[in-house]
């Protein structure tokens, strides 16, 4: 369950006197109604773009932002154009259109750099940090925040350091570095209190409340959130009201009071109807989904979960998308719709794996530590220079007093210099040793923390994949169907990973015709699992729903559906597909029909093995493939044994020379043991495989199906 939502602040740098927070909308409109210089009109348009309409009407914000850009270009005022680019970028951030936001913030930064407008550069850098946080790219977000702070400290601009410290605090909170988060947020609250800025203070209070939730101080967090809510209301800050309502809803979700949480989420949704922030809307839908899931209202959970899922995909919000796919998987699981649950679980795992790994967190922490270290070195250097100046002044005073005692004066100066040099040397060595000890201790702490994080993430991923395995096992054809085909059969199924790309399938039609297959999908693990679910679903549709029962026709229809599915997703590589052997068996006429895609069928009768060869192209895209698969028919005598296999068993490396097992050796082994009951054959094959593999890694999923007919 997610806890509280991060609110980041965007910087404002006006260029003339009217760019003040207390200018009201009516005052700005009155300026537009009178004759004003073009520079004043640009400033009015910029102010209407942000902050006047940015927190209440995004369409109006974008309209006035574009007017500011056009007029700034026409009069050739580059400083005002820097501001106009940046503010329309903020409007796109609030609209969750991050590509356009990046485009305009880059225009602002590049132009500010060109004209050496450092405050404008710092503002654009801060907005880059906000954009990348919303896109869940924490490494980039931290990088731009640190660059912003360096610029302001270089400019000695304490006024705008509030936003920088606040944003850094929220960024460190998102990567679970709560000590650095508390340090930066506390600085921002102190600055806001000294400057008596109610809006800034409300954001800082909300941030402190979010950290209290992390420390399970729920009652105190509720008080601070409500203080922030009162300040946002007084300032008519729609964005702050929406986000604080979301955070209060999440607070009650953490406490298990889901109905009360729903009240806050629905109020946030009503407010966002007029504000129309897509990022907030996606987050609200996700929170509504998990609340209804906790209240056992699975249909409502799925409805709002899909709203969040679709909107998150549209705005590329990977963090929200990762969260809501897990909620949808759980909701479908509760409804016992295991294929849908499995689909969203696999998507959740893929998103979670790509979103953020421990290496990114390590890189972020290292950047912050490097900056702090460089900052300390600079501070030490400045302190040393000041100390040297003071000592020189003392020496000059001594020189003035001792002009008549030259010998003594020179000796005294030399002694003082030697003492100072020796003291500096000792102080320098002591400082270096102390700093090294701090770094070593910090590194040890970080290594321990990273180790714990990695172990936790590995456990979470393994638990999720184990759950995916249970879902895959649930959709595989059960023993009850196979036993109707033949009482004497075996299925040797040994996945390389927890989830398999190989699978087996069978069905008995209303006329008593048995249809069964052994399928080898591209890949193994999670990618193979996707392909196996796709193949299982298509076989059910072709055979059970459309009643296609001839093996060649079944494979031809399956190949067409796989190619169409890949083409719709823009996938045209030949490596994606399936190899398989598929048979139908009529027990009344004892006729066996077979069709194969690269995988043959072996028949053993009268102590002789014969092979029905497969068509040499897969179920998927392949240059030079035929249009249809061929069906081969054969009549079997009682006691005949048939075998279907994937390439996992013969391709396994092992034995005394570490070579492949190969198909010929497998054929000889089957011919040697075919007279035994199928269950004993399975045990022999499994034992022989493990003996052959020994300590080597299993190279692929293993599947062999044997049936006595």
XYZ file of C-alpha atoms in Angstrom:
709
model
C 0.000 0.000 0.000
C 1.351 3.440 -0.912
C 1.406 5.981 1.881
C 1.514 9.662 1.010
C 1.852 11.482 -2.278
C 4.828 13.765 -2.922
C 4.159 17.443 -3.698
C 7.050 19.318 -5.341
C 7.318 23.080 -5.759
C 8.097 25.066 -8.897
C 10.192 28.221 -8.803
C 9.102 31.682 -9.919
C 11.437 34.508 -10.913
C 9.744 37.723 -11.945
C 11.637 40.418 -13.822
C 9.725 43.548 -12.824
C 7.939 44.885 -9.779
C 4.486 43.557 -10.675
C 5.609 39.945 -10.499
C 4.602 39.589 -6.830
C 2.583 36.806 -5.213
C -0.051 39.220 -3.877
C -1.117 40.624 -7.305
C -4.720 39.634 -7.746
C -6.401 38.487 -10.929
C -8.676 41.558 -11.067
C -5.698 43.895 -10.837
C -3.998 42.096 -13.734
C -7.121 42.245 -15.890
C -7.449 45.970 -15.162
C -3.936 46.450 -16.559
C -4.919 44.603 -19.752
C -7.881 46.965 -20.242
C -5.642 50.040 -20.273
C -2.827 51.108 -22.548
C 0.404 49.591 -21.248
C 3.960 49.151 -22.579
C 4.644 45.762 -24.202
C 7.016 44.783 -21.385
C 4.226 45.261 -18.828
C 1.837 43.172 -20.957
C 4.382 40.335 -21.083
C 4.677 40.418 -17.287
C 0.885 40.360 -16.914
C 0.575 37.369 -19.268
C 3.350 35.553 -17.393
C 1.665 36.211 -14.051
C -1.709 34.956 -15.356
C 0.008 31.814 -16.686
C 1.675 31.146 -13.316
C 0.686 31.316 -10.525
C -2.772 32.907 -11.048
C -4.312 30.220 -13.274
C -1.775 27.427 -12.787
C -3.586 26.135 -9.697
C -7.145 26.685 -10.936
C -7.554 26.635 -14.751
C -4.859 24.937 -16.834
C -6.392 25.882 -20.206
C -6.249 29.591 -19.301
C -2.729 29.089 -17.936
C -1.539 27.673 -21.291
C -3.337 30.427 -23.256
C -1.649 33.295 -21.407
C 1.697 31.486 -21.391
C 1.655 31.321 -25.195
C 0.731 35.009 -25.410
C 3.731 35.858 -23.193
C 6.050 33.858 -25.470
C 4.745 35.451 -28.684
C 4.977 39.016 -27.362
C 8.453 38.483 -25.807
C 9.748 37.228 -29.168
C 8.195 40.167 -31.021
C 9.818 42.817 -28.787
C 13.098 40.865 -28.509
C 13.133 40.737 -24.689
C 15.165 37.596 -23.882
C 14.864 37.769 -20.080
C 11.082 37.875 -20.264
C 11.178 35.077 -22.852
C 13.161 32.928 -20.367
C 10.378 33.459 -17.824
C 7.618 32.794 -20.407
C 9.171 29.506 -21.551
C 9.567 28.365 -17.955
C 6.039 29.240 -16.855
C 4.297 27.528 -19.765
C 6.525 24.542 -18.902
C 5.041 24.648 -15.385
C 1.534 24.650 -16.891
C 2.392 21.487 -18.828
C 3.806 19.922 -15.627
C 0.497 20.567 -13.856
C -1.273 19.054 -16.882
C 1.028 15.977 -16.589
C 2.241 16.528 -20.189
C 5.886 15.923 -19.316
C 7.299 15.806 -22.850
C 6.070 19.342 -23.614
C 7.165 20.422 -20.125
C 10.728 19.179 -20.796
C 10.718 20.917 -24.185
C 9.834 24.379 -22.799
C 12.036 24.087 -19.685
C 14.990 23.247 -21.958
C 14.247 26.312 -24.102
C 14.211 28.408 -20.906
C 17.472 26.960 -19.567
C 19.343 27.208 -22.894
C 18.317 30.849 -23.415
C 19.153 31.746 -19.777
C 22.598 30.149 -20.198
C 23.154 32.046 -23.442
C 22.475 35.443 -21.793
C 24.129 34.396 -18.464
C 20.864 34.783 -16.507
C 21.808 32.528 -13.584
C 18.585 32.907 -11.605
C 16.667 31.821 -14.693
C 19.022 28.848 -15.105
C 18.464 27.800 -11.485
C 14.677 28.024 -11.845
C 14.651 25.854 -14.974
C 16.943 23.292 -13.285
C 14.524 23.033 -10.358
C 11.607 22.433 -12.734
C 13.588 19.689 -14.476
C 13.860 18.038 -11.053
C 10.071 18.179 -10.611
C 9.424 16.691 -14.060
C 11.800 13.781 -13.555
C 10.362 13.033 -10.118
C 6.873 12.823 -11.644
C 8.321 10.475 -14.273
C 9.835 8.353 -11.418
C 13.404 9.022 -12.620
C 14.823 9.757 -9.158
C 18.460 9.826 -10.247
C 17.813 12.687 -12.685
C 15.567 14.468 -10.176
C 18.261 14.469 -7.467
C 20.910 15.546 -9.981
C 18.945 18.617 -11.065
C 18.018 19.555 -7.468
C 21.665 19.485 -6.411
C 22.648 21.627 -9.422
C 19.896 24.106 -8.465
C 21.127 24.362 -4.875
C 24.717 24.873 -6.014
C 23.638 27.789 -8.214
C 21.649 29.506 -5.442
C 24.427 29.081 -2.920
C 26.810 30.531 -5.506
C 24.416 33.493 -5.937
C 23.885 33.687 -2.122
C 20.142 33.759 -2.813
C 18.507 32.559 0.412
C 14.986 33.627 -0.681
C 14.589 30.879 -3.255
C 16.450 28.194 -1.312
C 13.123 27.197 0.304
C 11.936 25.384 -2.824
C 15.297 23.698 -3.346
C 15.538 22.340 0.215
C 11.873 21.307 0.145
C 12.211 19.433 -3.142
C 15.399 17.702 -2.013
C 13.604 16.617 1.148
C 10.756 15.072 -0.836
C 13.142 13.390 -3.272
C 15.094 11.781 -0.436
C 11.807 10.697 1.120
C 10.913 8.884 -2.110
C 14.163 6.884 -1.989
C 13.608 6.150 1.723
C 16.552 8.233 2.999
C 14.518 9.767 5.810
C 17.434 11.411 7.647
C 18.344 13.538 4.616
C 14.641 14.137 3.964
C 14.095 15.472 7.497
C 17.226 17.636 7.308
C 16.164 19.356 4.064
C 12.463 19.754 4.931
C 13.318 21.270 8.327
C 15.497 23.847 6.578
C 12.641 24.708 4.206
C 10.166 25.154 7.100
C 12.605 27.441 8.922
C 13.037 29.601 5.799
C 9.250 29.763 5.213
C 8.613 30.773 8.844
C 11.294 33.507 8.786
C 10.023 34.909 5.473
C 6.355 34.592 6.600
C 5.243 32.832 3.403
C 1.963 30.952 4.165
C 1.898 28.930 0.921
C 5.472 27.733 1.388
C 4.786 26.970 5.032
C 1.759 24.839 4.053
C 3.881 22.727 1.708
C 6.532 22.274 4.414
C 3.886 21.232 6.982
C 2.479 18.688 4.520
C 5.986 17.323 3.940
C 6.612 16.943 7.686
C 3.266 15.143 7.984
C 4.324 12.702 5.263
C 7.503 11.885 7.227
C 5.405 11.374 10.379
C 3.346 8.783 8.508
C 6.586 6.967 7.707
C 7.337 6.900 11.458
C 3.774 5.681 12.253
C 2.952 8.955 14.081
C -0.551 9.006 12.587
C -2.265 11.374 15.028
C 0.461 14.010 14.679
C 0.444 13.563 10.901
C -3.339 14.173 10.847
C -2.863 17.458 12.773
C -0.109 18.685 10.408
C -2.058 17.712 7.273
C -5.050 19.709 8.549
C -2.841 22.734 9.312
C -1.591 22.547 5.720
C -5.182 22.132 4.463
C -6.285 25.317 6.288
C -3.406 27.321 4.785
C -4.058 25.970 1.271
C -7.729 26.878 1.650
C -6.933 30.424 2.761
C -4.591 30.828 -0.236
C -7.152 29.173 -2.606
C -4.416 26.804 -3.754
C -6.390 24.119 -5.622
C -3.366 21.880 -6.245
C -2.419 21.878 -2.565
C -6.021 21.115 -1.503
C -6.257 18.158 -3.907
C -2.928 16.637 -2.937
C -3.539 17.078 0.809
C -6.958 15.372 0.492
C -5.205 12.485 -1.294
C -2.611 12.295 1.496
C -5.293 12.294 4.205
C -7.093 9.494 2.366
C -3.853 7.507 2.241
C -3.316 8.162 5.965
C -6.681 6.580 6.819
C -5.951 3.709 4.406
C -2.767 2.976 6.370
C -4.838 2.986 9.583
C -7.329 0.546 8.008
C -10.221 3.073 8.022
C -11.073 2.555 4.354
C -14.526 4.157 4.323
C -13.133 7.375 5.776
C -10.306 7.187 3.228
C -12.915 6.977 0.430
C -14.464 10.256 1.636
C -11.184 12.144 1.166
C -10.429 10.512 -2.192
C -13.884 11.368 -3.555
C -13.518 14.982 -2.345
C -10.147 15.215 -4.111
C -11.797 13.835 -7.268
C -14.540 16.494 -7.134
C -11.947 19.285 -6.738
C -9.883 17.917 -9.634
C -12.861 18.096 -12.015
C -12.270 21.831 -12.366
C -8.465 21.707 -11.974
C -8.031 18.805 -14.456
C -4.587 17.553 -13.385
C -4.154 14.168 -15.080
C -1.440 12.994 -12.699
C -3.679 13.701 -9.684
C -6.641 12.067 -11.441
C -4.666 8.886 -12.137
C -3.484 8.779 -8.508
C -7.034 9.310 -7.178
C -8.401 6.463 -9.314
C -5.608 4.176 -8.059
C -6.401 5.027 -4.440
C -10.141 4.480 -4.996
C -9.309 1.094 -6.512
C -7.269 -0.114 -3.517
C -9.874 1.233 -1.059
C -12.673 -0.722 -2.735
C -10.416 -3.787 -2.862
C -9.890 -3.535 0.903
C -13.681 -3.218 1.330
C -14.138 -6.453 -0.730
C -15.926 -4.535 -3.528
C -13.962 -6.141 -6.334
C -16.015 -4.827 -9.272
C -15.553 -1.213 -8.137
C -11.858 -1.892 -7.497
C -11.457 -3.179 -11.068
C -13.442 -0.244 -12.544
C -11.330 2.466 -10.881
C -8.152 0.418 -11.308
C -8.683 0.332 -15.081
C -9.340 4.091 -15.118
C -5.980 4.636 -13.377
C -4.271 2.029 -15.590
C -5.398 3.644 -18.872
C -4.659 7.221 -17.752
C -1.240 6.285 -16.303
C -0.285 4.673 -19.609
C -1.362 7.780 -21.509
C 0.706 10.174 -19.372
C 3.633 7.729 -18.930
C 3.341 7.661 -15.107
C 5.380 4.470 -14.496
C 5.143 4.739 -10.703
C 1.317 4.780 -10.698
C 1.209 2.123 -13.449
C 3.426 -0.209 -11.416
C 1.175 0.246 -8.381
C -2.201 -0.175 -10.103
C -1.219 -3.326 -12.053
C -0.625 -5.082 -8.707
C -3.999 -3.833 -7.387
C -5.775 -5.111 -10.537
C -4.002 -8.477 -10.252
C -5.179 -8.829 -6.628
C -8.739 -7.769 -7.531
C -9.015 -10.294 -10.357
C -7.535 -12.956 -8.084
C -10.266 -12.223 -5.519
C -12.842 -12.681 -8.326
C -11.115 -15.985 -9.223
C -10.350 -14.676 -12.730
C -6.863 -16.177 -12.722
C -5.894 -15.474 -16.386
C -6.554 -11.731 -15.895
C -4.814 -11.811 -12.506
C -1.806 -13.503 -14.077
C -1.719 -10.999 -16.972
C -1.593 -7.947 -14.691
C 0.849 -9.638 -12.290
C 3.315 -10.274 -15.121
C 2.998 -6.667 -16.277
C 3.505 -5.485 -12.675
C 6.705 -7.535 -12.365
C 8.111 -6.187 -15.642
C 7.314 -2.569 -14.642
C 8.647 -3.027 -11.127
C 11.907 -4.487 -12.421
C 12.507 -1.519 -14.773
C 11.264 1.324 -12.562
C 14.052 1.558 -9.987
C 16.737 -0.835 -8.817
C 19.166 -0.610 -5.965
C 21.957 0.647 -8.245
C 19.942 3.803 -8.965
C 19.450 4.425 -5.251
C 23.163 3.966 -4.684
C 23.993 6.439 -7.485
C 21.608 9.034 -6.014
C 23.076 8.763 -2.525
C 26.610 8.984 -3.892
C 25.799 12.216 -5.744
C 24.403 13.842 -2.608
C 27.365 12.655 -0.529
C 29.830 13.926 -3.159
C 28.211 17.377 -3.155
C 28.221 17.613 0.632
C 31.889 16.583 0.705
C 32.855 19.178 -1.951
C 30.862 21.780 -0.031
C 32.774 20.999 3.183
C 36.146 21.209 1.369
C 35.213 24.618 -0.030
C 34.081 25.801 3.409
C 37.329 24.556 5.008
C 39.367 26.358 2.328
C 37.532 29.654 2.887
C 37.954 29.302 6.665
C 41.682 28.685 6.255
C 42.111 31.752 4.046
C 40.275 33.928 6.587
C 42.515 32.577 9.344
C 45.603 33.376 7.269
C 44.389 36.951 6.753
C 43.881 37.384 10.492
C 47.360 36.070 11.250
C 48.906 38.380 8.655
C 47.151 41.358 10.236
C 48.566 40.409 13.648
C 52.047 40.145 12.166
C 51.728 43.577 10.574
C 50.687 45.110 13.928
C 53.646 43.437 15.611
C 55.954 44.778 12.885
C 54.752 48.353 13.506
C 55.450 48.069 17.244
C 58.852 46.437 16.888
C 60.436 48.498 14.111
C 63.386 49.478 16.330
C 64.144 45.907 17.398
C 64.963 44.380 14.029
C 66.775 41.290 15.184
C 64.113 40.338 17.690
C 61.346 41.189 15.229
C 62.662 38.884 12.481
C 63.193 36.071 14.965
C 59.658 36.527 16.300
C 58.144 36.550 12.821
C 60.085 33.424 11.858
C 58.951 31.705 15.056
C 55.339 32.652 14.481
C 55.466 31.432 10.878
C 57.014 28.118 11.910
C 54.414 27.659 14.636
C 51.595 28.456 12.210
C 52.955 26.073 9.567
C 53.370 23.323 12.121
C 49.885 23.961 13.536
C 48.340 23.948 10.052
C 50.147 20.731 9.251
C 48.887 19.056 12.424
C 45.366 20.434 11.948
C 45.317 19.292 8.326
C 46.411 15.756 9.211
C 43.856 15.570 12.019
C 41.081 16.792 9.682
C 42.022 14.337 6.908
C 42.071 11.384 9.296
C 38.766 12.435 10.845
C 37.097 12.826 7.428
C 38.406 9.442 6.267
C 36.979 7.784 9.375
C 33.608 9.431 8.725
C 33.626 8.283 5.106
C 34.538 4.710 6.081
C 31.744 4.611 8.677
C 29.258 6.106 6.207
C 30.240 3.613 3.509
C 29.818 0.724 5.942
C 26.344 1.966 6.890
C 25.376 2.418 3.244
C 26.609 -1.057 2.283
C 24.545 -2.581 5.100
C 21.440 -0.598 4.078
C 21.859 -1.510 0.399
C 22.291 -5.177 1.334
C 19.025 -5.108 3.309
C 17.205 -3.340 0.453
C 18.480 -5.856 -2.129
C 17.471 -8.813 0.056
C 13.990 -7.342 0.546
C 13.537 -6.642 -3.176
C 14.728 -10.153 -4.073
C 12.205 -11.637 -1.646
C 9.379 -9.505 -3.076
C 10.232 -10.475 -6.673
C 10.614 -14.176 -5.789
C 7.276 -14.195 -3.919
C 5.550 -12.572 -6.902
C 7.067 -15.052 -9.388
C 6.075 -17.990 -7.131
C 2.532 -16.632 -7.174
C 2.746 -16.414 -10.989
C 3.814 -20.095 -11.037
C 0.697 -21.083 -9.098
C -1.466 -19.228 -11.596
C 0.296 -20.915 -14.539
C -0.142 -24.354 -12.943
C -3.851 -23.588 -12.528
C -4.385 -23.017 -16.285
C -2.459 -26.141 -17.438
C -4.683 -29.084 -18.436
C -5.378 -31.331 -15.451
C -4.897 -35.097 -15.023
C -8.651 -35.703 -15.396
C -8.480 -34.847 -19.132
C -5.252 -36.772 -19.811
C -6.573 -39.879 -18.021
C -9.571 -39.913 -20.399
C -7.137 -40.051 -23.332
C -5.148 -42.929 -21.821
C -4.781 -44.391 -18.344
C -1.089 -45.034 -19.099
C 0.712 -41.739 -19.783
C 3.315 -39.407 -18.308
C 4.211 -35.706 -18.505
C 7.823 -34.843 -17.627
C 7.671 -31.086 -16.957
C 10.847 -29.436 -15.561
C 10.905 -25.598 -15.952
C 14.327 -23.927 -16.031
C 12.989 -21.044 -13.942
C 10.001 -20.772 -11.629
C 7.705 -19.789 -14.525
C 7.968 -21.888 -17.717
C 7.863 -21.136 -21.462
C 6.967 -24.797 -22.218
C 3.400 -25.995 -21.632
C 1.113 -28.908 -22.428
C -2.550 -28.806 -23.497
C -5.359 -31.288 -24.133
C -9.102 -31.377 -24.769
C -11.748 -34.014 -25.575
C -14.503 -32.954 -27.968
C -18.192 -33.824 -27.570
C -17.705 -36.554 -30.225
C -14.945 -38.162 -28.096
C -12.021 -36.967 -30.252
C -8.900 -36.304 -28.130
C -6.777 -33.264 -29.039
C -3.415 -32.883 -27.273
C -0.138 -30.995 -27.762
C 3.299 -30.240 -26.326
C 4.379 -26.648 -26.946
C 7.786 -24.923 -26.651
C 7.468 -21.089 -26.551
C 10.275 -18.634 -27.230
C 12.265 -17.983 -24.053
C 11.719 -19.095 -20.481
C 10.919 -17.414 -17.167
C 8.570 -14.382 -17.249
C 8.877 -13.776 -21.079
C 8.155 -17.451 -21.746
C 5.267 -17.267 -19.285
C 3.664 -14.495 -21.359
C 3.949 -16.611 -24.531
C 2.551 -19.728 -22.829
C -0.539 -17.844 -21.606
C -1.024 -16.449 -25.132
C -0.725 -19.926 -26.710
C -3.066 -21.538 -24.150
C -5.705 -18.868 -24.752
C -5.484 -19.165 -28.557
C -5.739 -22.995 -28.486
C -8.878 -22.763 -26.324
C -10.421 -20.326 -28.797
C -9.482 -22.322 -31.935
C -10.430 -25.835 -30.732
C -13.098 -25.316 -28.053
C -14.896 -22.243 -29.377
C -14.384 -22.492 -33.165
C -14.438 -26.364 -33.275
C -11.418 -26.657 -35.602
C -10.245 -30.263 -35.109
C -7.768 -31.106 -37.906
C -4.151 -30.764 -36.632
C -2.821 -28.900 -39.681
C -5.756 -26.487 -39.627
C -5.316 -25.902 -35.873
C -1.609 -25.003 -36.279
C -2.334 -22.807 -39.318
C -5.012 -20.878 -37.398
C -2.752 -20.600 -34.327
C 0.127 -19.222 -36.435
C -2.173 -16.588 -37.977
C -3.364 -15.414 -34.547
C 0.184 -15.219 -33.124
C 1.447 -13.212 -36.133
C -1.556 -10.871 -35.915
C -1.043 -10.343 -32.180
C 2.640 -9.466 -32.689
C 1.940 -7.167 -35.657
C -0.619 -5.228 -33.590
C 2.103 -4.614 -30.965
C 4.731 -3.690 -33.595
C 6.701 -6.935 -33.044
C 7.940 -8.512 -36.309
C 11.108 -10.365 -35.273
C 11.398 -14.003 -36.316
C 12.583 -15.072 -32.852
C 9.100 -14.697 -31.299
C 6.836 -17.746 -31.594
C 6.334 -21.400 -30.680
C 7.503 -24.879 -31.741
C 5.017 -27.690 -31.120
C 3.641 -31.122 -31.895
C -0.172 -31.546 -31.936
C -2.212 -34.735 -32.370
C -5.811 -35.876 -32.535
C -6.749 -39.443 -31.506
C -9.949 -41.291 -32.408
C -10.141 -44.291 -30.047
C -13.027 -45.831 -32.039
C -11.112 -46.012 -35.350
C -7.635 -45.974 -33.734
C -6.614 -43.260 -36.188
C -3.949 -40.743 -35.080
C -3.560 -37.435 -36.926
C -0.482 -35.233 -36.407
C 0.879 -31.843 -37.440
C 4.111 -30.275 -36.206
C 5.930 -26.929 -36.184
C 9.637 -27.929 -36.008
C 8.893 -30.595 -33.340
C 8.410 -34.228 -34.588
C 6.252 -37.069 -33.233
C 7.873 -40.425 -32.317
C 5.856 -43.670 -32.557
C 7.157 -46.983 -31.165
C 5.449 -50.199 -32.373
C 6.825 -53.725 -32.455
C 10.106 -52.545 -30.871
C 10.724 -50.097 -33.754
C 10.760 -46.314 -33.593
C 9.526 -44.233 -36.498
C 9.404 -40.447 -36.722
C 6.647 -38.299 -38.224
C 8.565 -35.235 -39.385
C 7.340 -31.725 -38.662
C 7.014 -28.765 -41.047
C 10.226 -26.740 -40.774
C 8.776 -23.415 -39.711
C 7.440 -22.183 -36.359
C 4.170 -20.797 -35.059
C 5.180 -17.181 -35.706
C 6.873 -14.859 -38.198
C 9.322 -16.725 -40.449
C 10.717 -15.940 -43.924
C 10.049 -18.686 -46.463
C 7.374 -20.426 -44.382
C 4.552 -22.270 -46.122
C 0.991 -21.028 -45.964
C -0.408 -24.112 -44.184
C 0.764 -26.941 -41.933
C 0.399 -30.515 -43.214
C -1.703 -33.165 -41.458
C -0.315 -36.716 -41.336
C -2.561 -39.716 -40.583
C -1.582 -43.134 -39.212
C -3.476 -46.139 -37.819
C -2.037 -47.535 -34.586
C -2.100 -51.061 -33.207
C -2.955 -51.614 -29.531
C 0.068 -51.036 -27.281
C 1.651 -48.385 -29.500
C 3.522 -45.614 -27.652
C 3.820 -42.023 -28.862
C 6.163 -39.300 -27.576
C 6.259 -35.493 -27.996
C 9.152 -33.365 -26.703
C 10.527 -29.835 -26.594
C 14.238 -29.212 -27.253
C 15.109 -28.751 -23.567
C 16.038 -32.410 -22.860
C 18.217 -33.116 -25.947
C 19.913 -29.662 -25.791
C 21.077 -30.091 -22.167
C 24.857 -29.999 -21.683
C 26.419 -32.618 -19.442
C 28.004 -36.049 -19.360
C 31.732 -36.691 -18.952
C 32.655 -34.238 -21.766
C 30.078 -31.524 -21.104
C 28.331 -32.027 -24.463
C 24.659 -31.973 -25.493
C 22.488 -35.033 -24.808
C 21.101 -34.895 -28.419
C 17.929 -36.290 -30.012
C 19.543 -39.595 -31.162
C 20.455 -40.567 -27.604
C 16.931 -39.668 -26.411
C 15.374 -41.852 -29.164
C 17.579 -44.785 -28.135
C 16.631 -44.313 -24.489
C 12.885 -44.288 -25.283
C 13.233 -47.418 -27.447
C 15.002 -49.106 -24.535
C 12.337 -48.345 -21.908
C 9.068 -48.110 -23.924
C 7.824 -51.523 -22.732
C 7.705 -50.271 -19.117
C 4.660 -48.499 -17.542
C 4.645 -44.831 -18.429
C 5.107 -43.694 -14.799
C 8.335 -45.737 -14.560
C 9.503 -44.296 -17.884
C 9.049 -40.800 -16.459
C 11.172 -41.618 -13.376
C 13.942 -43.097 -15.547
C 13.962 -40.074 -17.886
C 14.062 -37.626 -14.975
C 16.876 -39.525 -13.208
C 18.911 -39.832 -16.413
C 18.503 -36.088 -17.091
C 19.725 -35.096 -13.603
C 22.664 -37.525 -13.828
C 23.630 -36.145 -17.248
C 23.307 -32.481 -16.129
C 25.128 -33.073 -12.813
C 26.405 -29.695 -11.532
C 25.884 -27.791 -14.805
C 23.114 -25.213 -15.194
C 19.850 -26.306 -16.835
C 19.825 -24.568 -20.243
C 16.082 -24.583 -21.061
C 12.632 -25.730 -19.955
C 12.115 -29.523 -20.316
C 8.841 -31.097 -21.526
C 8.243 -34.685 -22.680
C 4.762 -36.212 -23.066
C 4.436 -39.996 -23.440
C 1.143 -41.857 -24.089
C 0.391 -45.568 -24.525
C -2.590 -45.993 -26.918
